[in-house]
Tab-separated table of C-alpha atoms in Angstrom:
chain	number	residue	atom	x	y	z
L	1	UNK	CA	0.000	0.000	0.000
L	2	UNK	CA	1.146	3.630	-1.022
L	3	UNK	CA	1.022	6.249	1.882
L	4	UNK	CA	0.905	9.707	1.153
L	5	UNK	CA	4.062	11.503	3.296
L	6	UNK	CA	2.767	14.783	5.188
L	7	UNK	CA	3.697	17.777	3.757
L	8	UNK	CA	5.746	19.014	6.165
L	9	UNK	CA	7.854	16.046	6.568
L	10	UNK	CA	8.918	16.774	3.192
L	11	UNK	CA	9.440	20.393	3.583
L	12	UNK	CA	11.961	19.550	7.267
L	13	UNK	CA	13.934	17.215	4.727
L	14	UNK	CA	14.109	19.582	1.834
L	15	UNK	CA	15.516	22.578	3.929
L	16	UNK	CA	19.026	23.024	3.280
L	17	UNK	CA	21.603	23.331	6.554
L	18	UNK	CA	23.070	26.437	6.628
L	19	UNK	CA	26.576	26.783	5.838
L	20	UNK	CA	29.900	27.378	9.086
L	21	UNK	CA	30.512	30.710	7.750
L	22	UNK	CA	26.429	31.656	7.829
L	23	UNK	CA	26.344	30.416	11.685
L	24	UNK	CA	29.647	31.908	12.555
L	25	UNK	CA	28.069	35.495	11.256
L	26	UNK	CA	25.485	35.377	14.170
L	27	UNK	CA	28.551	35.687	16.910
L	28	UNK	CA	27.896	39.349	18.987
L	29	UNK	CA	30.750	41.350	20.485
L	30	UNK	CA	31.248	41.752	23.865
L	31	UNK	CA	31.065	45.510	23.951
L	32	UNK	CA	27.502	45.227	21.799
L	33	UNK	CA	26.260	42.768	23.919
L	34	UNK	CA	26.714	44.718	27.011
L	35	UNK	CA	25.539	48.053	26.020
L	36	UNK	CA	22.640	46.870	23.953
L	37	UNK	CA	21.569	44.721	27.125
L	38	UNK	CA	22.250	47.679	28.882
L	39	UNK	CA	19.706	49.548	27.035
L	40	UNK	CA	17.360	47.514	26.430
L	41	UNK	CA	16.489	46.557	30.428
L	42	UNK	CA	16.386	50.476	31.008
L	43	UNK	CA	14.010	52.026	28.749
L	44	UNK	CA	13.231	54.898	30.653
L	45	UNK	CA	17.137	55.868	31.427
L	46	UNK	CA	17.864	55.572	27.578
L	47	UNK	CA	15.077	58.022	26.828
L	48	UNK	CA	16.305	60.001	29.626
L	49	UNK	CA	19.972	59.712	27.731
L	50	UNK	CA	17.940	60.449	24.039
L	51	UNK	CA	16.456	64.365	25.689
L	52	UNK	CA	20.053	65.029	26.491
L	53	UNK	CA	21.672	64.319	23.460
L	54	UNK	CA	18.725	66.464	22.050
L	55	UNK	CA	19.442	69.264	23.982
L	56	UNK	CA	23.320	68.745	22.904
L	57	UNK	CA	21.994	68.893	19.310
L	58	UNK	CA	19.824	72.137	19.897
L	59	UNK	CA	21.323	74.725	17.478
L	60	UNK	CA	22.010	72.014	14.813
L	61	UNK	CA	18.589	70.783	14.552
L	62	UNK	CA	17.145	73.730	15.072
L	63	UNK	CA	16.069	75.021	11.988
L	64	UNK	CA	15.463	71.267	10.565
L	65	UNK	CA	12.123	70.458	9.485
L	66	UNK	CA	10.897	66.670	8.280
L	67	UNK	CA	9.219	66.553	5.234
L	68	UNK	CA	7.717	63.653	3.641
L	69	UNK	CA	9.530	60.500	5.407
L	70	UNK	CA	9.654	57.738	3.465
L	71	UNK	CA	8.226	54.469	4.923
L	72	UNK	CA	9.420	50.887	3.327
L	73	UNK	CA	7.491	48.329	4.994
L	74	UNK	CA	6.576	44.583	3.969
L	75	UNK	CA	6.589	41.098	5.415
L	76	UNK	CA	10.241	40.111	5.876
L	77	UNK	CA	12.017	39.124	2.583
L	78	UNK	CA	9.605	40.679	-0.215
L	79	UNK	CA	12.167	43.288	-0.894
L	80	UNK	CA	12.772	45.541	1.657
L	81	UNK	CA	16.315	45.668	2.089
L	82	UNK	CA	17.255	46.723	-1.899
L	83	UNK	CA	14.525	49.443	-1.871
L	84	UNK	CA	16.334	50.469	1.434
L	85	UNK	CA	19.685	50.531	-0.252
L	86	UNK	CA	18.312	51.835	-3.308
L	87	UNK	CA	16.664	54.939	-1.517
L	88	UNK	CA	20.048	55.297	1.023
L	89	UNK	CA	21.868	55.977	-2.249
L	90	UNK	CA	20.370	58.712	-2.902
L	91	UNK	CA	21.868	61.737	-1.767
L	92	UNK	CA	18.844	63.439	-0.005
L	93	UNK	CA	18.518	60.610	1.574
L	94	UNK	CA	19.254	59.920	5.567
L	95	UNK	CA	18.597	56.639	6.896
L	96	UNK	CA	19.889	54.528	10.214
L	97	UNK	CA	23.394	52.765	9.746
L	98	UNK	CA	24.454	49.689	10.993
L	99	UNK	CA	27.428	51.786	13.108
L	100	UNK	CA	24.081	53.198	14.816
L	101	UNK	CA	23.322	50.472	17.485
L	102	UNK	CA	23.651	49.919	20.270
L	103	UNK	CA	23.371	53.869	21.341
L	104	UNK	CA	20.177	54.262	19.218
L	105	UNK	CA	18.519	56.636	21.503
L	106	UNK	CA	21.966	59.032	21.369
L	107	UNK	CA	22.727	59.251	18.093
L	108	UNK	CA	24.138	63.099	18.000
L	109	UNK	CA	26.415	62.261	20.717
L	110	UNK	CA	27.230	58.594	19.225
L	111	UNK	CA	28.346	60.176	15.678
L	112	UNK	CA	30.077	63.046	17.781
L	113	UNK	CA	32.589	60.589	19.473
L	114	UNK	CA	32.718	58.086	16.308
L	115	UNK	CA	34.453	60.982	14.501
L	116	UNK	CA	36.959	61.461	17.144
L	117	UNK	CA	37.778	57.928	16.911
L	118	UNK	CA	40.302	56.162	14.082
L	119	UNK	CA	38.278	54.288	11.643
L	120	UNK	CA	39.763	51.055	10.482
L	121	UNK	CA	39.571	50.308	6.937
L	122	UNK	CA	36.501	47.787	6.653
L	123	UNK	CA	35.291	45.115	3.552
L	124	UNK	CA	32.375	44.857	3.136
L	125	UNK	CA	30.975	41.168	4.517
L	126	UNK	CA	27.505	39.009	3.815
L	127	UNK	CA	24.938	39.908	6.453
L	128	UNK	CA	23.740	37.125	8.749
L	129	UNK	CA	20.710	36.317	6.177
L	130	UNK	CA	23.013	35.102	3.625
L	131	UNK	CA	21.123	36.305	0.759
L	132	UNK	CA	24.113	38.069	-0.990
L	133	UNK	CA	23.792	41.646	0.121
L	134	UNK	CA	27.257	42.771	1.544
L	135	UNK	CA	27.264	45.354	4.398
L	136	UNK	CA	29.549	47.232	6.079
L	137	UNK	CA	28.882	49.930	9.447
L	138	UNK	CA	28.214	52.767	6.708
L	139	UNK	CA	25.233	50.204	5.106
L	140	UNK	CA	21.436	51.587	5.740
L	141	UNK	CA	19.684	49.486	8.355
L	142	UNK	CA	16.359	49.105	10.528
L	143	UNK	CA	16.818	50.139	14.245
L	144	UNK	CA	14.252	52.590	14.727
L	145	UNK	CA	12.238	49.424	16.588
L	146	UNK	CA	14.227	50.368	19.250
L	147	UNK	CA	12.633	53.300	20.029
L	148	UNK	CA	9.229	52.015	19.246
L	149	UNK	CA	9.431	49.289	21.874
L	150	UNK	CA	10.835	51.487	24.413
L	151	UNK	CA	7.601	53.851	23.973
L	152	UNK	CA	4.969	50.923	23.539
L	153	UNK	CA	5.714	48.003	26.219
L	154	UNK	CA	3.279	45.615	24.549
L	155	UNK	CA	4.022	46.209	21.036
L	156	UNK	CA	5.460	42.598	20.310
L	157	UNK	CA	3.505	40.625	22.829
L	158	UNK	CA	2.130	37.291	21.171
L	159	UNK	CA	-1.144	38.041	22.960
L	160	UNK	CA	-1.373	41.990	22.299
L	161	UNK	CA	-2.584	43.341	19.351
L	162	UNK	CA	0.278	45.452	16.911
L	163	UNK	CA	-1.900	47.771	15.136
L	164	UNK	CA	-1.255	51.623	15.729
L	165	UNK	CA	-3.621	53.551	13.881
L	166	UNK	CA	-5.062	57.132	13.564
L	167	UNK	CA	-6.878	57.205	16.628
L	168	UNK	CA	-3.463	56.111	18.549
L	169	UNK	CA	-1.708	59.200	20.377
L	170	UNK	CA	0.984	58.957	22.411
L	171	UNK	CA	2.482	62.786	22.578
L	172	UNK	CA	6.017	61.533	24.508
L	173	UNK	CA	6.862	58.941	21.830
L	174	UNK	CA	5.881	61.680	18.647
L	175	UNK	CA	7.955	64.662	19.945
L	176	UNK	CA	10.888	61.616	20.817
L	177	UNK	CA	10.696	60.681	17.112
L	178	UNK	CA	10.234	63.894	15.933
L	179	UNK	CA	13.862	65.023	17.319
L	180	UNK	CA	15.433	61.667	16.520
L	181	UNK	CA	14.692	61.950	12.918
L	182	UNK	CA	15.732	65.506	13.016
L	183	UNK	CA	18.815	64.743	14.783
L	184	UNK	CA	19.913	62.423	11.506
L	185	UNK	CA	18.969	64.686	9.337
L	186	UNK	CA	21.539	66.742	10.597
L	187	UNK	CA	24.139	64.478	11.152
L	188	UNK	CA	23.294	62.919	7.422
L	189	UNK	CA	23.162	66.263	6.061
L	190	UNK	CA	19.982	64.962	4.416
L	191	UNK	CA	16.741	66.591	3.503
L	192	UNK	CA	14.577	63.280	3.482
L	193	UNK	CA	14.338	60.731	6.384
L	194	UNK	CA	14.100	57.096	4.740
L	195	UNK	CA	13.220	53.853	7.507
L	196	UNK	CA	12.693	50.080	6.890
L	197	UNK	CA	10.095	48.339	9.222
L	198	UNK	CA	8.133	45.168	8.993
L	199	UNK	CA	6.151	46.245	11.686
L	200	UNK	CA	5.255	49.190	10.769
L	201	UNK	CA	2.484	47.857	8.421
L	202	UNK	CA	0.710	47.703	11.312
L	203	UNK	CA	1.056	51.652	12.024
L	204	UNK	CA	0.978	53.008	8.486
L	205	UNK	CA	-2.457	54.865	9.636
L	206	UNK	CA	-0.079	55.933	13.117
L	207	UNK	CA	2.547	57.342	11.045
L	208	UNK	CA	0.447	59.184	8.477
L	209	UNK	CA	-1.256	61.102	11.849
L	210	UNK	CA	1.995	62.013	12.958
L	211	UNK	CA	3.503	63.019	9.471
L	212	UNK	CA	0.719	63.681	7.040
L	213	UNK	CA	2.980	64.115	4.129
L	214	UNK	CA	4.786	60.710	4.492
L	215	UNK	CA	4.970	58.690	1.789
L	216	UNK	CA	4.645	54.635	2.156
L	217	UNK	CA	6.593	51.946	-0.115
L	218	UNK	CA	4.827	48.667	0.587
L	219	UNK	CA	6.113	45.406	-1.416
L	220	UNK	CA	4.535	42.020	-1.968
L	221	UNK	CA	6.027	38.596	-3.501
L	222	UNK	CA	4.876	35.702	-4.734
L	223	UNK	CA	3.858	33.547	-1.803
L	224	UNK	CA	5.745	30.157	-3.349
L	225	UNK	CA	9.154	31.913	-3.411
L	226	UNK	CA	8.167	34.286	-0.270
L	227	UNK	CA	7.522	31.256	1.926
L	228	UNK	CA	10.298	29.627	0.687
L	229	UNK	CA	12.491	32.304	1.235
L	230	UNK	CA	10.853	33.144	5.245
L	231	UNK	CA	11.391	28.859	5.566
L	232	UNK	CA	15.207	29.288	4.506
L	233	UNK	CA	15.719	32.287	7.188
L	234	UNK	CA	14.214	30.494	9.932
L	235	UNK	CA	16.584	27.774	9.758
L	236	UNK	CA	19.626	29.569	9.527
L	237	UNK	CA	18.461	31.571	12.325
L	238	UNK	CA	17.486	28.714	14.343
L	239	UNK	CA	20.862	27.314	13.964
L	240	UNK	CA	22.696	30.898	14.610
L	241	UNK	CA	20.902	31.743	17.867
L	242	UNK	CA	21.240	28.172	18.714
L	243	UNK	CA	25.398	28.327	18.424
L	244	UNK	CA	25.599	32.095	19.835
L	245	UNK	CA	23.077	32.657	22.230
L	246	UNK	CA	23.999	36.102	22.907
L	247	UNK	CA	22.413	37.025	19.722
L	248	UNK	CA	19.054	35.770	20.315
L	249	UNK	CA	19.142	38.591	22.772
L	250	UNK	CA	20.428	40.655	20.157
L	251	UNK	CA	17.656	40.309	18.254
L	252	UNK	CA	15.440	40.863	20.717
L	253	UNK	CA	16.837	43.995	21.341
L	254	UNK	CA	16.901	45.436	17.873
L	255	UNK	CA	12.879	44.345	17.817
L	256	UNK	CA	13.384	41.238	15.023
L	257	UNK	CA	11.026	38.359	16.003
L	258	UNK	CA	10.470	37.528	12.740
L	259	UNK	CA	13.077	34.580	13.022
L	260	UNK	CA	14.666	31.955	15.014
L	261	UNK	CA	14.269	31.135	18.478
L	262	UNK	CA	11.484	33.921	19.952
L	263	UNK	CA	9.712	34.262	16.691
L	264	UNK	CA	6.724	36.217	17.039
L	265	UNK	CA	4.089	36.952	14.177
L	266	UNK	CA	2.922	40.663	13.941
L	267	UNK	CA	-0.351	40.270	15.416
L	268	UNK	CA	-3.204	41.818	13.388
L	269	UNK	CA	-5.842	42.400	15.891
L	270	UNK	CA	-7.231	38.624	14.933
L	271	UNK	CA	-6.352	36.799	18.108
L	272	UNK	CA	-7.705	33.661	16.492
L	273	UNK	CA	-5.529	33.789	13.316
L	274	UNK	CA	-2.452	34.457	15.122
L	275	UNK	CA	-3.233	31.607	17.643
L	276	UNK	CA	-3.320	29.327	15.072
L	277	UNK	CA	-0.405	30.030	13.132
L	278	UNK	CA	1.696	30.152	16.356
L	279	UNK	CA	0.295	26.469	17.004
L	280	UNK	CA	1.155	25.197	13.163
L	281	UNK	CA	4.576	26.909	13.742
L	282	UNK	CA	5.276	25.123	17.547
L	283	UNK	CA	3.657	21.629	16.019
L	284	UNK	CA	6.197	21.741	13.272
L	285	UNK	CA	3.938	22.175	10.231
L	286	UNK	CA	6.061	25.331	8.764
L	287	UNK	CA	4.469	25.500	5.669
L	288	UNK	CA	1.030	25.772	6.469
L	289	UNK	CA	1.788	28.216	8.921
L	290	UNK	CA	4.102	30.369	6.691
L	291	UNK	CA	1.186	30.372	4.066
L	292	UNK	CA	-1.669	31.288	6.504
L	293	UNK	CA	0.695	34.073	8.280
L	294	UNK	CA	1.292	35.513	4.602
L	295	UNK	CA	-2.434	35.433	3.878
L	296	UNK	CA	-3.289	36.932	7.365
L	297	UNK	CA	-0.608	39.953	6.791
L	298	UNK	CA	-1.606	40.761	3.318
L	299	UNK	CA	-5.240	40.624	3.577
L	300	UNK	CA	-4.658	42.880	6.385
L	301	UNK	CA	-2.858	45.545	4.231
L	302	UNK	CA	-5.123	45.379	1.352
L	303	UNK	CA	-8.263	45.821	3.529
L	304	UNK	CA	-6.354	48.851	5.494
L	305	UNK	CA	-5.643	50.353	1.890
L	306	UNK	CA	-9.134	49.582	0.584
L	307	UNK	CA	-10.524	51.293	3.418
L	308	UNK	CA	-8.794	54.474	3.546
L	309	UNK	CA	-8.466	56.256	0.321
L	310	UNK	CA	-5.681	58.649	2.213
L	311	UNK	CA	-3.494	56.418	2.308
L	312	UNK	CA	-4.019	54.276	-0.396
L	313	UNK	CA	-2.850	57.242	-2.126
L	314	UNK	CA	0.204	58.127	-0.124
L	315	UNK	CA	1.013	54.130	-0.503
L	316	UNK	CA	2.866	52.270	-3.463
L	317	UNK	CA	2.265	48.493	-3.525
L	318	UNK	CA	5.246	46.996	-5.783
L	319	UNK	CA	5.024	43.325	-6.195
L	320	UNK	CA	9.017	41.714	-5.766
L	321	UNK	CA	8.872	40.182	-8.967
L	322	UNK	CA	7.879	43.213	-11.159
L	323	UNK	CA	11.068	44.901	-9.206
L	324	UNK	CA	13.452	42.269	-10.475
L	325	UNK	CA	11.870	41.776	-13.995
L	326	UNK	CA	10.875	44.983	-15.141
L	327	UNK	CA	13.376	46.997	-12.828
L	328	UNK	CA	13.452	50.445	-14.959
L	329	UNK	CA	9.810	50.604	-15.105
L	330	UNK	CA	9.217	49.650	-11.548
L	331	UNK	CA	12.163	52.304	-10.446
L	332	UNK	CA	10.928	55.282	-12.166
L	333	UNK	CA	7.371	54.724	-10.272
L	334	UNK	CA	9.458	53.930	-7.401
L	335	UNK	CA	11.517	57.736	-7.492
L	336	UNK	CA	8.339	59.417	-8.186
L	337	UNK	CA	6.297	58.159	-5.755
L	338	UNK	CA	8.812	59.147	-2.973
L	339	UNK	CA	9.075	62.480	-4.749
L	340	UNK	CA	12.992	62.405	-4.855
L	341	UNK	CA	14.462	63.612	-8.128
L	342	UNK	CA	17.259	61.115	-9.773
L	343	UNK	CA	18.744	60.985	-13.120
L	344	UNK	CA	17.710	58.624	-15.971
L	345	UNK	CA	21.367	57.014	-16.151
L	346	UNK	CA	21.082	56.304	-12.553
L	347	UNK	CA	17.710	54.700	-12.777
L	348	UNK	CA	19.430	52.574	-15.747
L	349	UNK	CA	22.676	51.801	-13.870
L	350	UNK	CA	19.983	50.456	-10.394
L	351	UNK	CA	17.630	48.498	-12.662
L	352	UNK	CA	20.948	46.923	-14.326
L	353	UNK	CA	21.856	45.265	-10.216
L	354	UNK	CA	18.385	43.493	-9.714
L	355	UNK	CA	17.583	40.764	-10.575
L	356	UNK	CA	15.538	37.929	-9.146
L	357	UNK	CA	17.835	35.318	-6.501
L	358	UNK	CA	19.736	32.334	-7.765
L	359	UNK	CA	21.009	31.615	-4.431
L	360	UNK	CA	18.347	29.158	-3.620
L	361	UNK	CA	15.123	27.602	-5.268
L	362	UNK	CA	11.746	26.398	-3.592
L	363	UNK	CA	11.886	22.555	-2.544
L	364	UNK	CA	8.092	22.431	-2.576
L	365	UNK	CA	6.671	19.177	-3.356
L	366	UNK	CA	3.295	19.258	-5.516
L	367	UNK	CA	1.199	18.732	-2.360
L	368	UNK	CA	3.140	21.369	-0.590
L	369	UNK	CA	2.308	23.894	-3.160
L	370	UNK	CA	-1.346	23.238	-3.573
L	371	UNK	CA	-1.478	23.830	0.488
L	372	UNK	CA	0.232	26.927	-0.403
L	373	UNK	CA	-1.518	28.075	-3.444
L	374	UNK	CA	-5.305	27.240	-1.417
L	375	UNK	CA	-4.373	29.080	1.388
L	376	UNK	CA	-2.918	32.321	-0.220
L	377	UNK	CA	-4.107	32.152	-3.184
L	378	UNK	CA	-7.568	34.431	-2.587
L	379	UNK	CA	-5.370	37.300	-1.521
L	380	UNK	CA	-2.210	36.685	-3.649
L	381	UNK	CA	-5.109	37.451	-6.524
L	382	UNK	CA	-5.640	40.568	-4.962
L	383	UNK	CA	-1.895	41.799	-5.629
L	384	UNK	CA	-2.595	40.495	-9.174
L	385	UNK	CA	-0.700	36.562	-8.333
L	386	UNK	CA	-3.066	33.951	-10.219
């Protein structure tokens, strides 16, 4: 007699181990360790710490305004980081830097003593995801979840709801933000304030109350190669956190639950839903819940979009695929949208990078992606996916 194999037996067998080098990337200093741990048990001291180094940066921020932040937010691995680097490239642009954390919360003070300091010469190395993008301290990255957790306690508790919306106010955190952003401005010498956040698809209504003039960058990817791509990160996450344990307290301090050992899905207000993709997840059936927490997190956005013409029209949806495949088109929306003037040769020379990842390749078996396709596949239509 022929027995069918579960579907998730195949996909644990079909996940490729990451690699020593991968594993050995998730290793945190010493000095990072401590001052990150530092700041992330005393919240209240390291906003204490953020008002001084604003009053230190009075007369440079002081004629600083923000107009029209830039917001790139999406589900982990549908493109964030490239339109991040893309955007950082551009020299209006002032983003967060990887040389930024631990001191988040002082970063006039931080960039005051880094330039007193020798810089070594550095080469640029593979980030921890191993997905080919090379960093170095100068690279853009997401830290401003730092500051959101230390204003909003709750914000990643599995049994607390994530959204932030228009009727949210919390006056401490806004003027907080307000100065922070100002304060890289300055230090940037940049006119336009650019940040990457998953999470912040839950607080695109929050953020257009507080900035009405922001502008929102929201991608999407197919869910075959998105869930593929998620199932490939959790692994090598579970195995980094799992040989360096200081850095699943890294992450945890930077506000990325999205992998490895504490990983948390951004709750949508549907207790249910998130319930039940937490129990998938902790009963080992990854790909069901990878395709119902895609479903849950797009359906989400689409219904917040449909609902509020505001900031459907502040919002560009760009679907991964379209980025990689028909990159000049994609780009020049991309610039205009975000209002930031850029040459044609440039656009030309950015389109010319992307293209879509060879680096690994679903290992979907057909039963695995007819779960897929029946569980996303109402709201992948939405985003134009058949």
């Amino acid at each position: 007699m022929t027995t069918t194999p579960d579907v998730n037996d195949i996909s644990r067998t079909a996940r490729a181990q990451p690699s020593e080098a991968a594993v050995a990337s998730f290793a945190v200093p010493t000095w990072m360790d401590r001052v990150g741990g530092w700041q992330y048990r005393h919240p209240r001291a390291a906003i204490k710490l953020g008002n001084f180094d604003t009053r230190m940066a009075a007369d440079a921020i002081e004629d600083i305004s923000i107009e029209a932040p830039i917001y790139i937010a999406g589900l982990a691995r549908s493109g964030t980081t490239i339109l991040l680097e893309l955007l950082a490239e551009h020299p209006a642009v002032a983003t967060h830097r990887y040389r930024d954390f631990p001191p988040v919360f002082t970063p006039w003070l931080w960039d005051r003593w880094l330039a007193r300091v020798p810089q070594n010469n550095e080469t640029a190395t593979e980030r921890a995801h191993g997905d080919g993008i090379a960093v170095t301290s100068q690279s853009p990255e997401a830290f401003e979840e730092v500051l959101w957790m230390a204003f909003f306690e709750h914000i990643h508790a599995n049994d607390h709801s994530s959204v932030l919306d228009a009727q949210t106010s919390n006056p401490a955190f806004e003027q907080f933000y307000r100065e922070h952003i100002r304060k890289l401005l300055a230090i940037r010498n940049g006119q336009r304030y650019v940040a990457k956040g998953n999470y912040n698809l839950m607080r695109l209504q929050y953020l257009q109350s507080i900035f009405s003039d922001a502008r929102f960058v929201l991608p999407v990817r197919d869910p075959v190669w998105h869930i593929a791509s998620l199932m490939k990160q959790q692994t090598l996450f579970e195995a980094g956190e799992t040989a360096h344990p200081r850095a699943l307290e890294h992450m945890r301090r930077v506000g990325h639950f999205e992998f490895g050992l504490d990983r948390r899905p951004i709750h949508t207000g549907d207790d249910d839903a998130v319930d039940h993709i937490q129990q998938l997840w902790a009963d080992g059936h990854e790909v069901e819940g990878w395709a119902h927490y895609w479903a849950m997190i797009y359906a989400d956005v689409d219904e917040r979009l449909s609902r509020d013409g505001r900031l459907n029209e502040a919002a560009l949806v760009i679907r991964y695929e379209d980025l990689c495949g028909d990159s000049q088109a994609v780009l020049e929306r991309f610039y205009a949208h975000c209002d930031l003037d850029i040459d044609s040769a440039t656009i030309e020379q950015a389109a010319a990078r992307l293209r879509l990842p060879g680096y690994y390749k679903p290992a979907f078996s057909d039963a695995e992606l007819r779960q897929i396709r029946d569980i996303t596949g109402p709201v992948a239509a939405r985003y134009g996916y058949s």
